[in-house]
Amino acid sequence: MPSDGVTLSFIVPAYNVSSYLERCLSSLILPQADDIEIIIVDDGSTDITGLIADDFASRYPKTVKVIHQTNQGHGGAINTGLNNVSGAYVKVIDADDWVNGDSLSTVLSTLRQQCSSDAPIDIVVTNYVYEKQHRRFKHTVRFDNVMTPDMRLSWDEIGEFRAHQYLIMHALIFKTSVLRQSGVSLPSHTFYVDFIYSYQPLPFASTLLYLDTDFYRYFTGRHGQSVETKTMVSRVDQLLRVNRIMTLITPEADRIPSGLYRYMIHYLSINCVVTSTFLILSKKQENYVMEQHLWKQLERQSSTIAADVRASTLCRLINIPGQTGRLAVRCGYKIAEAAIGFN
């Protein structure tokens, strides 16, 4: 246990989310749990988000801390939270999402056990659920096919992830010291930085623990959300920025465990596919050129990493040339959107 007694710090970046913030914060309050810390970063909101945050801080002064700042974007808000956490472990919760109460008890109990051990786990992984607005079916992402639950694992004991499966921010709880050792600092005024947050610290973590519990509830489908298709198409420049950073920080195979390298290539390939997809969905000639530039940049950075990324099934599909390839991407995206309900 850390000296100040905080086991888990939640960081809640909040910008103009007055309709959702109370639901989020209420889900993080666990009665009789005095080792949870909730840091709300009001990122220059122009609605009553800041007032709601202050109200929670007044009601739970030992648990909730509010930081008001001028707008720095999602990444800037997370950075502020990271600079102020005191817990042994950190979990980022977007303000329009929430967590399951029973699952929170399970997670907290596990983290307490880790804090009292001689060698605490570096990363705890949980399931997350797509809570799409107005949709009865809830798609849950689990990892029992690649990680044995409730077992201390190294990267070389992790199985192979499916083509669409990866550890997004919603699935991850990091040991605070891992985040700090990694030096992760997200770009301000940039969306989709959760890719970086879920990627850069990985080489600084050697042990993982998977809890097969549906902890994180990922709310999707609201108008104007950052993962809405039209919104992502309009922000392809930011997807490219994130992709470039991920490319630069990817280590060569001989510098990290083989299991970790395999996973990082898998994750980087997914980011390349996501970025390429929205460049193609834009239907703009200049973005088709940028999509080709993305792959050339990767090749210039490392021919070995580029070859390994291109070898993945999704990357082979995304690189089908010409109009035929672009049509295949658009059709594939519509099928995935309907099947998973992520948008």
PDB file of C-alpha atoms in Angstrom, residues 6-302:
ATOM      1  CA  VAL A   6      -4.621   5.214  -1.879  1.00  0.00           C
ATOM      2  CA  THR A   7      -4.915   1.967  -3.807  1.00  0.00           C
ATOM      3  CA  LEU A   8      -6.638   3.174  -6.985  1.00  0.00           C
ATOM      4  CA  SER A   9      -6.737   6.618  -8.563  1.00  0.00           C
ATOM      5  CA  PHE A  10      -9.409   7.342 -11.151  1.00  0.00           C
ATOM      6  CA  ILE A  11      -8.685  10.130 -13.626  1.00  0.00           C
ATOM      7  CA  VAL A  12     -11.843  11.611 -15.154  1.00  0.00           C
ATOM      8  CA  PRO A  13     -11.143  14.053 -18.024  1.00  0.00           C
ATOM      9  CA  ALA A  14     -14.285  16.173 -18.345  1.00  0.00           C
ATOM     10  CA  TYR A  15     -15.250  18.689 -21.005  1.00  0.00           C
ATOM     11  CA  ASN A  16     -18.878  19.810 -21.425  1.00  0.00           C
ATOM     12  CA  VAL A  17     -20.303  16.507 -20.178  1.00  0.00           C
ATOM     13  CA  SER A  18     -22.877  17.822 -17.720  1.00  0.00           C
ATOM     14  CA  SER A  19     -25.468  15.314 -18.957  1.00  0.00           C
ATOM     15  CA  TYR A  20     -23.244  12.333 -18.143  1.00  0.00           C
ATOM     16  CA  LEU A  21     -20.786  13.277 -15.408  1.00  0.00           C
ATOM     17  CA  GLU A  22     -22.985  12.469 -12.424  1.00  0.00           C
ATOM     18  CA  ARG A  23     -23.610   8.933 -13.698  1.00  0.00           C
ATOM     19  CA  CYS A  24     -19.882   8.432 -14.173  1.00  0.00           C
ATOM     20  CA  LEU A  25     -18.846   9.761 -10.768  1.00  0.00           C
ATOM     21  CA  SER A  26     -21.606   7.954  -8.881  1.00  0.00           C
ATOM     22  CA  SER A  27     -20.355   4.656 -10.290  1.00  0.00           C
ATOM     23  CA  LEU A  28     -16.871   5.316  -8.861  1.00  0.00           C
ATOM     24  CA  ILE A  29     -18.048   5.916  -5.298  1.00  0.00           C
ATOM     25  CA  LEU A  30     -17.811   2.711  -3.295  1.00  0.00           C
ATOM     26  CA  PRO A  31     -19.212   2.880   0.269  1.00  0.00           C
ATOM     27  CA  GLN A  32     -16.653   2.177   2.998  1.00  0.00           C
ATOM     28  CA  ALA A  33     -13.804   2.332   0.467  1.00  0.00           C
ATOM     29  CA  ASP A  34     -11.421   4.996   1.727  1.00  0.00           C
ATOM     30  CA  ASP A  35      -8.551   3.986  -0.571  1.00  0.00           C
ATOM     31  CA  ILE A  36     -10.099   5.247  -3.817  1.00  0.00           C
ATOM     32  CA  GLU A  37      -9.120   8.629  -5.236  1.00  0.00           C
ATOM     33  CA  ILE A  38     -11.130  10.379  -7.966  1.00  0.00           C
ATOM     34  CA  ILE A  39      -9.414  13.213  -9.808  1.00  0.00           C
ATOM     35  CA  ILE A  40     -11.769  15.153 -12.071  1.00  0.00           C
ATOM     36  CA  VAL A  41     -10.027  17.380 -14.580  1.00  0.00           C
ATOM     37  CA  ASP A  42     -12.479  20.050 -15.740  1.00  0.00           C
ATOM     38  CA  ASP A  43     -10.873  20.890 -19.064  1.00  0.00           C
ATOM     39  CA  GLY A  44     -12.225  24.412 -19.564  1.00  0.00           C
ATOM     40  CA  SER A  45     -15.896  23.374 -19.753  1.00  0.00           C
ATOM     41  CA  THR A  46     -18.388  26.055 -20.776  1.00  0.00           C
ATOM     42  CA  ASP A  47     -21.441  24.258 -19.351  1.00  0.00           C
ATOM     43  CA  ILE A  48     -22.066  23.244 -15.699  1.00  0.00           C
ATOM     44  CA  THR A  49     -19.585  20.345 -15.768  1.00  0.00           C
ATOM     45  CA  GLY A  50     -17.305  22.174 -13.349  1.00  0.00           C
ATOM     46  CA  LEU A  51     -20.163  22.860 -10.923  1.00  0.00           C
ATOM     47  CA  ILE A  52     -21.176  19.198 -10.889  1.00  0.00           C
ATOM     48  CA  ALA A  53     -17.568  18.222 -10.235  1.00  0.00           C
ATOM     49  CA  ASP A  54     -17.279  20.728  -7.382  1.00  0.00           C
ATOM     50  CA  ASP A  55     -20.514  19.428  -5.877  1.00  0.00           C
ATOM     51  CA  PHE A  56     -19.113  15.879  -5.783  1.00  0.00           C
ATOM     52  CA  ALA A  57     -15.919  17.171  -4.187  1.00  0.00           C
ATOM     53  CA  SER A  58     -17.937  18.892  -1.459  1.00  0.00           C
ATOM     54  CA  ARG A  59     -19.964  15.715  -0.837  1.00  0.00           C
ATOM     55  CA  TYR A  60     -16.919  13.404  -0.847  1.00  0.00           C
ATOM     56  CA  PRO A  61     -14.000  15.614   0.222  1.00  0.00           C
ATOM     57  CA  LYS A  62     -11.760  12.688   1.192  1.00  0.00           C
ATOM     58  CA  THR A  63     -12.234  10.960  -2.164  1.00  0.00           C
ATOM     59  CA  VAL A  64     -12.851  13.534  -4.884  1.00  0.00           C
ATOM     60  CA  LYS A  65     -10.440  16.207  -6.087  1.00  0.00           C
ATOM     61  CA  VAL A  66     -11.294  18.692  -8.847  1.00  0.00           C
ATOM     62  CA  ILE A  67      -8.760  20.466 -11.032  1.00  0.00           C
ATOM     63  CA  HIS A  68     -10.041  23.294 -13.246  1.00  0.00           C
ATOM     64  CA  GLN A  69      -7.838  24.218 -16.191  1.00  0.00           C
ATOM     65  CA  THR A  70      -8.002  26.003 -19.514  1.00  0.00           C
ATOM     66  CA  ASN A  71      -8.875  23.672 -22.349  1.00  0.00           C
ATOM     67  CA  GLN A  72      -6.009  21.359 -23.323  1.00  0.00           C
ATOM     68  CA  GLY A  73      -7.947  18.538 -24.926  1.00  0.00           C
ATOM     69  CA  HIS A  74      -8.344  14.939 -23.854  1.00  0.00           C
ATOM     70  CA  GLY A  75      -4.616  14.250 -23.747  1.00  0.00           C
ATOM     71  CA  GLY A  76      -3.855  17.414 -21.810  1.00  0.00           C
ATOM     72  CA  ALA A  77      -6.537  16.554 -19.245  1.00  0.00           C
ATOM     73  CA  ILE A  78      -5.115  13.057 -18.763  1.00  0.00           C
ATOM     74  CA  ASN A  79      -1.615  14.523 -18.342  1.00  0.00           C
ATOM     75  CA  THR A  80      -2.895  16.811 -15.597  1.00  0.00           C
ATOM     76  CA  GLY A  81      -4.516  13.869 -13.868  1.00  0.00           C
ATOM     77  CA  LEU A  82      -1.342  11.789 -14.088  1.00  0.00           C
ATOM     78  CA  ASN A  83       0.655  14.622 -12.554  1.00  0.00           C
ATOM     79  CA  ASN A  84      -1.651  14.650  -9.533  1.00  0.00           C
ATOM     80  CA  VAL A  85      -2.437  11.007  -8.755  1.00  0.00           C
ATOM     81  CA  SER A  86      -1.289   9.469  -5.487  1.00  0.00           C
ATOM     82  CA  GLY A  87      -2.636   5.923  -5.890  1.00  0.00           C
ATOM     83  CA  ALA A  88      -0.627   2.769  -6.473  1.00  0.00           C
ATOM     84  CA  TYR A  89      -2.715   2.102  -9.594  1.00  0.00           C
ATOM     85  CA  VAL A  90      -4.347   4.391 -12.163  1.00  0.00           C
ATOM     86  CA  LYS A  91      -7.502   4.017 -14.236  1.00  0.00           C
ATOM     87  CA  VAL A  92      -8.727   6.624 -16.755  1.00  0.00           C
ATOM     88  CA  ILE A  93     -12.515   6.904 -17.036  1.00  0.00           C
ATOM     89  CA  ASP A  94     -14.014   9.075 -19.751  1.00  0.00           C
ATOM     90  CA  ALA A  95     -16.732  11.236 -18.244  1.00  0.00           C
ATOM     91  CA  ASP A  96     -19.549   9.836 -20.387  1.00  0.00           C
ATOM     92  CA  ASP A  97     -18.651   6.260 -19.408  1.00  0.00           C
ATOM     93  CA  TRP A  98     -19.030   4.437 -16.102  1.00  0.00           C
ATOM     94  CA  VAL A  99     -18.027   1.270 -14.241  1.00  0.00           C
ATOM     95  CA  ASN A 100     -19.998  -1.641 -12.868  1.00  0.00           C
ATOM     96  CA  GLY A 101     -20.366  -1.480  -9.079  1.00  0.00           C
ATOM     97  CA  ASP A 102     -19.960  -5.189  -8.342  1.00  0.00           C
ATOM     98  CA  SER A 103     -17.001  -5.357 -10.666  1.00  0.00           C
ATOM     99  CA  LEU A 104     -15.406  -2.354  -8.942  1.00  0.00           C
ATOM    100  CA  SER A 105     -15.462  -4.272  -5.652  1.00  0.00           C
ATOM    101  CA  THR A 106     -13.718  -7.199  -7.343  1.00  0.00           C
ATOM    102  CA  VAL A 107     -11.114  -4.962  -8.959  1.00  0.00           C
ATOM    103  CA  LEU A 108     -10.388  -3.040  -5.765  1.00  0.00           C
ATOM    104  CA  SER A 109     -10.001  -6.234  -3.738  1.00  0.00           C
ATOM    105  CA  THR A 110      -7.490  -7.550  -6.277  1.00  0.00           C
ATOM    106  CA  LEU A 111      -5.513  -4.306  -6.310  1.00  0.00           C
ATOM    107  CA  ARG A 112      -5.357  -4.275  -2.508  1.00  0.00           C
ATOM    108  CA  GLN A 113      -3.869  -7.760  -2.600  1.00  0.00           C
ATOM    109  CA  GLN A 114      -1.305  -6.585  -5.143  1.00  0.00           C
ATOM    110  CA  CYS A 115      -0.353  -3.576  -3.032  1.00  0.00           C
ATOM    111  CA  SER A 116       0.440  -5.863  -0.108  1.00  0.00           C
ATOM    112  CA  SER A 117       2.530  -8.260  -2.197  1.00  0.00           C
ATOM    113  CA  ASP A 118       6.294  -8.162  -2.675  1.00  0.00           C
ATOM    114  CA  ALA A 119       5.984  -7.789  -6.465  1.00  0.00           C
ATOM    115  CA  PRO A 120       2.735  -6.047  -7.484  1.00  0.00           C
ATOM    116  CA  ILE A 121       1.365  -6.707 -10.960  1.00  0.00           C
ATOM    117  CA  ASP A 122       2.220  -4.020 -13.539  1.00  0.00           C
ATOM    118  CA  ILE A 123      -0.998  -4.151 -15.584  1.00  0.00           C
ATOM    119  CA  VAL A 124      -4.454  -5.387 -14.617  1.00  0.00           C
ATOM    120  CA  VAL A 125      -6.763  -6.141 -17.566  1.00  0.00           C
ATOM    121  CA  THR A 126     -10.564  -6.268 -17.385  1.00  0.00           C
ATOM    122  CA  ASN A 127     -13.427  -6.645 -19.848  1.00  0.00           C
ATOM    123  CA  TYR A 128     -15.290  -3.678 -21.279  1.00  0.00           C
ATOM    124  CA  VAL A 129     -18.829  -3.412 -22.619  1.00  0.00           C
ATOM    125  CA  TYR A 130     -20.059  -1.313 -25.554  1.00  0.00           C
ATOM    126  CA  GLU A 131     -23.109   0.487 -24.165  1.00  0.00           C
ATOM    127  CA  LYS A 132     -24.481   1.821 -27.416  1.00  0.00           C
ATOM    128  CA  GLN A 133     -27.305   4.298 -27.009  1.00  0.00           C
ATOM    129  CA  HIS A 134     -30.740   2.880 -27.977  1.00  0.00           C
ATOM    130  CA  ARG A 135     -29.299  -0.589 -28.582  1.00  0.00           C
ATOM    131  CA  ARG A 136     -30.472  -3.568 -26.522  1.00  0.00           C
ATOM    132  CA  PHE A 137     -27.607  -5.886 -27.426  1.00  0.00           C
ATOM    133  CA  LYS A 138     -24.430  -5.050 -25.504  1.00  0.00           C
ATOM    134  CA  HIS A 139     -21.186  -6.246 -27.032  1.00  0.00           C
ATOM    135  CA  THR A 140     -18.653  -7.312 -24.404  1.00  0.00           C
ATOM    136  CA  VAL A 141     -14.953  -7.542 -25.184  1.00  0.00           C
ATOM    137  CA  ARG A 142     -13.230 -10.297 -23.231  1.00  0.00           C
ATOM    138  CA  PHE A 143      -9.678 -11.576 -23.241  1.00  0.00           C
ATOM    139  CA  ASP A 144     -10.066 -15.121 -21.902  1.00  0.00           C
ATOM    140  CA  ASN A 145      -8.885 -16.443 -25.272  1.00  0.00           C
ATOM    141  CA  VAL A 146      -5.426 -14.890 -24.768  1.00  0.00           C
ATOM    142  CA  MET A 147      -5.008 -14.641 -20.992  1.00  0.00           C
ATOM    143  CA  THR A 148      -5.772 -17.134 -18.255  1.00  0.00           C
ATOM    144  CA  PRO A 149      -7.887 -15.301 -15.647  1.00  0.00           C
ATOM    145  CA  ASP A 150      -6.546 -14.678 -12.137  1.00  0.00           C
ATOM    146  CA  MET A 151      -3.014 -15.739 -13.010  1.00  0.00           C
ATOM    147  CA  ARG A 152       0.202 -13.755 -12.965  1.00  0.00           C
ATOM    148  CA  LEU A 153       1.416 -13.674 -16.576  1.00  0.00           C
ATOM    149  CA  SER A 154       4.433 -12.515 -18.506  1.00  0.00           C
ATOM    150  CA  TRP A 155       4.209 -11.228 -22.069  1.00  0.00           C
ATOM    151  CA  ASP A 156       5.523 -14.539 -23.376  1.00  0.00           C
ATOM    152  CA  GLU A 157       2.601 -16.317 -21.704  1.00  0.00           C
ATOM    153  CA  ILE A 158       0.026 -14.226 -23.594  1.00  0.00           C
ATOM    154  CA  GLY A 159      -1.760 -15.881 -26.500  1.00  0.00           C
ATOM    155  CA  GLU A 160      -2.415 -14.399 -29.937  1.00  0.00           C
ATOM    156  CA  PHE A 161      -5.059 -11.701 -30.136  1.00  0.00           C
ATOM    157  CA  ARG A 162      -7.803 -11.898 -32.726  1.00  0.00           C
ATOM    158  CA  ALA A 163      -7.610  -9.497 -35.661  1.00  0.00           C
ATOM    159  CA  HIS A 164     -10.068  -7.017 -34.089  1.00  0.00           C
ATOM    160  CA  GLN A 165      -9.021  -7.510 -30.461  1.00  0.00           C
ATOM    161  CA  TYR A 166      -6.620  -5.335 -28.502  1.00  0.00           C
ATOM    162  CA  LEU A 167      -6.118  -3.753 -25.092  1.00  0.00           C
ATOM    163  CA  ILE A 168      -7.667  -0.309 -25.347  1.00  0.00           C
ATOM    164  CA  MET A 169      -7.493   2.195 -22.504  1.00  0.00           C
ATOM    165  CA  HIS A 170     -10.866   1.018 -21.181  1.00  0.00           C
ATOM    166  CA  ALA A 171      -9.437  -2.442 -20.482  1.00  0.00           C
ATOM    167  CA  LEU A 172      -6.297  -1.312 -18.665  1.00  0.00           C
ATOM    168  CA  ILE A 173      -5.345  -0.453 -15.100  1.00  0.00           C
ATOM    169  CA  PHE A 174      -1.676   0.532 -14.873  1.00  0.00           C
ATOM    170  CA  LYS A 175       0.605   0.512 -11.894  1.00  0.00           C
ATOM    171  CA  THR A 176       1.407   4.197 -11.403  1.00  0.00           C
ATOM    172  CA  SER A 177       5.149   3.632 -11.341  1.00  0.00           C
ATOM    173  CA  VAL A 178       4.962   1.985 -14.787  1.00  0.00           C
ATOM    174  CA  LEU A 179       3.272   5.051 -16.267  1.00  0.00           C
ATOM    175  CA  ARG A 180       5.830   7.372 -14.711  1.00  0.00           C
ATOM    176  CA  GLN A 181       8.786   5.267 -15.754  1.00  0.00           C
ATOM    177  CA  SER A 182       7.478   5.214 -19.336  1.00  0.00           C
ATOM    178  CA  GLY A 183       7.394   9.006 -19.411  1.00  0.00           C
ATOM    179  CA  VAL A 184       4.059   8.968 -21.213  1.00  0.00           C
ATOM    180  CA  SER A 185       2.905  12.514 -21.976  1.00  0.00           C
ATOM    181  CA  LEU A 186       0.022  12.853 -24.385  1.00  0.00           C
ATOM    182  CA  PRO A 187      -0.206  15.593 -27.018  1.00  0.00           C
ATOM    183  CA  SER A 188      -2.615  18.399 -26.140  1.00  0.00           C
ATOM    184  CA  HIS A 189      -5.601  19.317 -28.303  1.00  0.00           C
ATOM    185  CA  THR A 190      -5.495  15.895 -29.925  1.00  0.00           C
ATOM    186  CA  PHE A 191      -8.159  13.209 -29.968  1.00  0.00           C
ATOM    187  CA  TYR A 192      -7.502   9.440 -30.043  1.00  0.00           C
ATOM    188  CA  VAL A 193      -4.539   9.727 -27.678  1.00  0.00           C
ATOM    189  CA  ASP A 194      -5.888   6.661 -25.864  1.00  0.00           C
ATOM    190  CA  PHE A 195      -3.964   4.670 -28.498  1.00  0.00           C
ATOM    191  CA  ILE A 196      -0.721   6.173 -27.179  1.00  0.00           C
ATOM    192  CA  TYR A 197      -1.726   5.815 -23.530  1.00  0.00           C
ATOM    193  CA  SER A 198      -2.383   2.102 -24.080  1.00  0.00           C
ATOM    194  CA  TYR A 199       0.851   1.580 -26.013  1.00  0.00           C
ATOM    195  CA  GLN A 200       3.818   3.608 -24.789  1.00  0.00           C
ATOM    196  CA  PRO A 201       3.956   2.141 -21.233  1.00  0.00           C
ATOM    197  CA  LEU A 202       3.910  -1.503 -22.376  1.00  0.00           C
ATOM    198  CA  PRO A 203       7.703  -2.045 -22.613  1.00  0.00           C
ATOM    199  CA  PHE A 204       7.978  -0.859 -19.000  1.00  0.00           C
ATOM    200  CA  ALA A 205       5.572  -3.535 -17.756  1.00  0.00           C
ATOM    201  CA  SER A 206       6.614  -7.160 -17.344  1.00  0.00           C
ATOM    202  CA  THR A 207       3.627  -8.733 -15.572  1.00  0.00           C
ATOM    203  CA  LEU A 208      -0.107  -8.803 -16.268  1.00  0.00           C
ATOM    204  CA  LEU A 209      -3.216 -10.067 -14.503  1.00  0.00           C
ATOM    205  CA  TYR A 210      -6.528 -10.618 -16.256  1.00  0.00           C
ATOM    206  CA  LEU A 211      -9.798 -10.322 -14.323  1.00  0.00           C
ATOM    207  CA  ASP A 212     -12.701 -11.792 -16.284  1.00  0.00           C
ATOM    208  CA  THR A 213     -15.149  -9.163 -15.062  1.00  0.00           C
ATOM    209  CA  ASP A 214     -17.228  -6.656 -17.056  1.00  0.00           C
ATOM    210  CA  PHE A 215     -15.783  -3.584 -15.390  1.00  0.00           C
ATOM    211  CA  TYR A 216     -15.849  -0.709 -17.887  1.00  0.00           C
ATOM    212  CA  ARG A 217     -19.030   0.489 -19.594  1.00  0.00           C
ATOM    213  CA  TYR A 218     -18.142   2.264 -22.832  1.00  0.00           C
ATOM    214  CA  PHE A 219     -20.982   4.574 -23.885  1.00  0.00           C
ATOM    215  CA  THR A 220     -21.249   5.040 -27.649  1.00  0.00           C
ATOM    216  CA  GLY A 221     -23.733   6.349 -30.152  1.00  0.00           C
ATOM    217  CA  ARG A 222     -24.313   9.897 -28.930  1.00  0.00           C
ATOM    218  CA  HIS A 223     -24.163  12.691 -31.504  1.00  0.00           C
ATOM    219  CA  GLY A 224     -20.809  14.472 -31.767  1.00  0.00           C
ATOM    220  CA  GLN A 225     -18.866  11.767 -29.946  1.00  0.00           C
ATOM    221  CA  SER A 226     -15.195  11.540 -30.899  1.00  0.00           C
ATOM    222  CA  VAL A 227     -15.654   7.992 -32.249  1.00  0.00           C
ATOM    223  CA  GLU A 228     -18.619   8.916 -34.436  1.00  0.00           C
ATOM    224  CA  THR A 229     -17.748   8.140 -38.070  1.00  0.00           C
ATOM    225  CA  LYS A 230     -18.225  11.667 -39.418  1.00  0.00           C
ATOM    226  CA  THR A 231     -16.238  13.080 -36.516  1.00  0.00           C
ATOM    227  CA  MET A 232     -13.329  10.700 -37.046  1.00  0.00           C
ATOM    228  CA  VAL A 233     -13.265  11.458 -40.766  1.00  0.00           C
ATOM    229  CA  SER A 234     -13.055  15.175 -39.964  1.00  0.00           C
ATOM    230  CA  ARG A 235     -10.136  14.520 -37.593  1.00  0.00           C
ATOM    231  CA  VAL A 236      -7.966  12.319 -39.775  1.00  0.00           C
ATOM    232  CA  ASP A 237      -5.074  14.727 -39.220  1.00  0.00           C
ATOM    233  CA  GLN A 238      -5.159  13.813 -35.532  1.00  0.00           C
ATOM    234  CA  LEU A 239      -5.307  10.101 -36.296  1.00  0.00           C
ATOM    235  CA  LEU A 240      -2.202  10.581 -38.426  1.00  0.00           C
ATOM    236  CA  ARG A 241      -0.458  12.452 -35.595  1.00  0.00           C
ATOM    237  CA  VAL A 242      -1.179   9.624 -33.164  1.00  0.00           C
ATOM    238  CA  ASN A 243      -0.044   7.031 -35.700  1.00  0.00           C
ATOM    239  CA  ARG A 244       3.228   8.862 -36.231  1.00  0.00           C
ATOM    240  CA  ILE A 245       3.935   8.942 -32.485  1.00  0.00           C
ATOM    241  CA  MET A 246       3.183   5.238 -32.148  1.00  0.00           C
ATOM    242  CA  THR A 247       5.486   4.463 -35.051  1.00  0.00           C
ATOM    243  CA  LEU A 248       8.324   6.430 -33.464  1.00  0.00           C
ATOM    244  CA  ILE A 249       8.050   4.713 -30.065  1.00  0.00           C
ATOM    245  CA  THR A 250       7.766   1.130 -31.324  1.00  0.00           C
ATOM    246  CA  PRO A 251      10.854  -0.810 -30.208  1.00  0.00           C
ATOM    247  CA  GLU A 252      12.704  -3.261 -32.436  1.00  0.00           C
ATOM    248  CA  ALA A 253      12.131  -6.963 -31.802  1.00  0.00           C
ATOM    249  CA  ASP A 254      15.469  -7.578 -30.069  1.00  0.00           C
ATOM    250  CA  ARG A 255      14.781  -4.954 -27.370  1.00  0.00           C
ATOM    251  CA  ILE A 256      11.669  -6.452 -25.766  1.00  0.00           C
ATOM    252  CA  PRO A 257      10.204  -9.909 -25.011  1.00  0.00           C
ATOM    253  CA  SER A 258       8.961 -11.715 -28.113  1.00  0.00           C
ATOM    254  CA  GLY A 259       5.408 -11.888 -26.778  1.00  0.00           C
ATOM    255  CA  LEU A 260       5.338  -8.148 -26.195  1.00  0.00           C
ATOM    256  CA  TYR A 261       6.781  -7.422 -29.639  1.00  0.00           C
ATOM    257  CA  ARG A 262       4.142  -9.634 -31.224  1.00  0.00           C
ATOM    258  CA  TYR A 263       1.389  -7.764 -29.376  1.00  0.00           C
ATOM    259  CA  MET A 264       2.806  -4.295 -30.112  1.00  0.00           C
ATOM    260  CA  ILE A 265       3.003  -5.116 -33.819  1.00  0.00           C
ATOM    261  CA  HIS A 266      -0.586  -6.315 -33.615  1.00  0.00           C
ATOM    262  CA  TYR A 267      -1.666  -3.079 -31.902  1.00  0.00           C
ATOM    263  CA  LEU A 268       0.306  -0.858 -34.285  1.00  0.00           C
ATOM    264  CA  SER A 269      -1.187  -2.685 -37.256  1.00  0.00           C
ATOM    265  CA  ILE A 270      -4.685  -2.022 -35.913  1.00  0.00           C
ATOM    266  CA  ASN A 271      -3.897   1.673 -35.528  1.00  0.00           C
ATOM    267  CA  CYS A 272      -2.548   1.769 -39.081  1.00  0.00           C
ATOM    268  CA  VAL A 273      -5.734   0.108 -40.305  1.00  0.00           C
ATOM    269  CA  VAL A 274      -7.976   2.480 -38.322  1.00  0.00           C
ATOM    270  CA  THR A 275      -6.114   5.526 -39.614  1.00  0.00           C
ATOM    271  CA  SER A 276      -6.082   4.233 -43.197  1.00  0.00           C
ATOM    272  CA  THR A 277      -9.787   3.378 -43.001  1.00  0.00           C
ATOM    273  CA  PHE A 278     -10.865   6.898 -42.105  1.00  0.00           C
ATOM    274  CA  LEU A 279      -8.555   8.424 -44.685  1.00  0.00           C
ATOM    275  CA  ILE A 280     -10.314   6.225 -47.239  1.00  0.00           C
ATOM    276  CA  LEU A 281     -13.795   6.918 -45.847  1.00  0.00           C
ATOM    277  CA  SER A 282     -13.184  10.643 -46.363  1.00  0.00           C
ATOM    278  CA  LYS A 283     -13.331  10.061 -50.158  1.00  0.00           C
ATOM    279  CA  LYS A 284     -10.791  12.841 -50.658  1.00  0.00           C
ATOM    280  CA  GLN A 285      -7.939  12.397 -53.110  1.00  0.00           C
ATOM    281  CA  GLU A 286      -5.464  14.208 -50.862  1.00  0.00           C
ATOM    282  CA  ASN A 287      -6.257  11.754 -48.051  1.00  0.00           C
ATOM    283  CA  TYR A 288      -5.659   8.807 -50.365  1.00  0.00           C
ATOM    284  CA  VAL A 289      -2.178  10.256 -50.866  1.00  0.00           C
ATOM    285  CA  MET A 290      -1.750  10.656 -47.082  1.00  0.00           C
ATOM    286  CA  GLU A 291      -2.762   7.029 -46.603  1.00  0.00           C
ATOM    287  CA  GLN A 292       0.090   5.938 -48.870  1.00  0.00           C
ATOM    288  CA  HIS A 293       2.424   8.333 -47.062  1.00  0.00           C
ATOM    289  CA  LEU A 294       1.574   6.646 -43.732  1.00  0.00           C
ATOM    290  CA  TRP A 295       2.933   3.327 -44.966  1.00  0.00           C
ATOM    291  CA  LYS A 296       6.012   4.935 -46.501  1.00  0.00           C
ATOM    292  CA  GLN A 297       6.752   6.660 -43.167  1.00  0.00           C
ATOM    293  CA  LEU A 298       6.554   3.331 -41.387  1.00  0.00           C
ATOM    294  CA  GLU A 299       8.978   1.814 -43.883  1.00  0.00           C
ATOM    295  CA  ARG A 300      11.434   4.687 -43.414  1.00  0.00           C
ATOM    296  CA  GLN A 301      11.269   4.320 -39.638  1.00  0.00           C
ATOM    297  CA  SER A 302      12.020   0.585 -39.673  1.00  0.00           C
TER     298      SER A 302
END
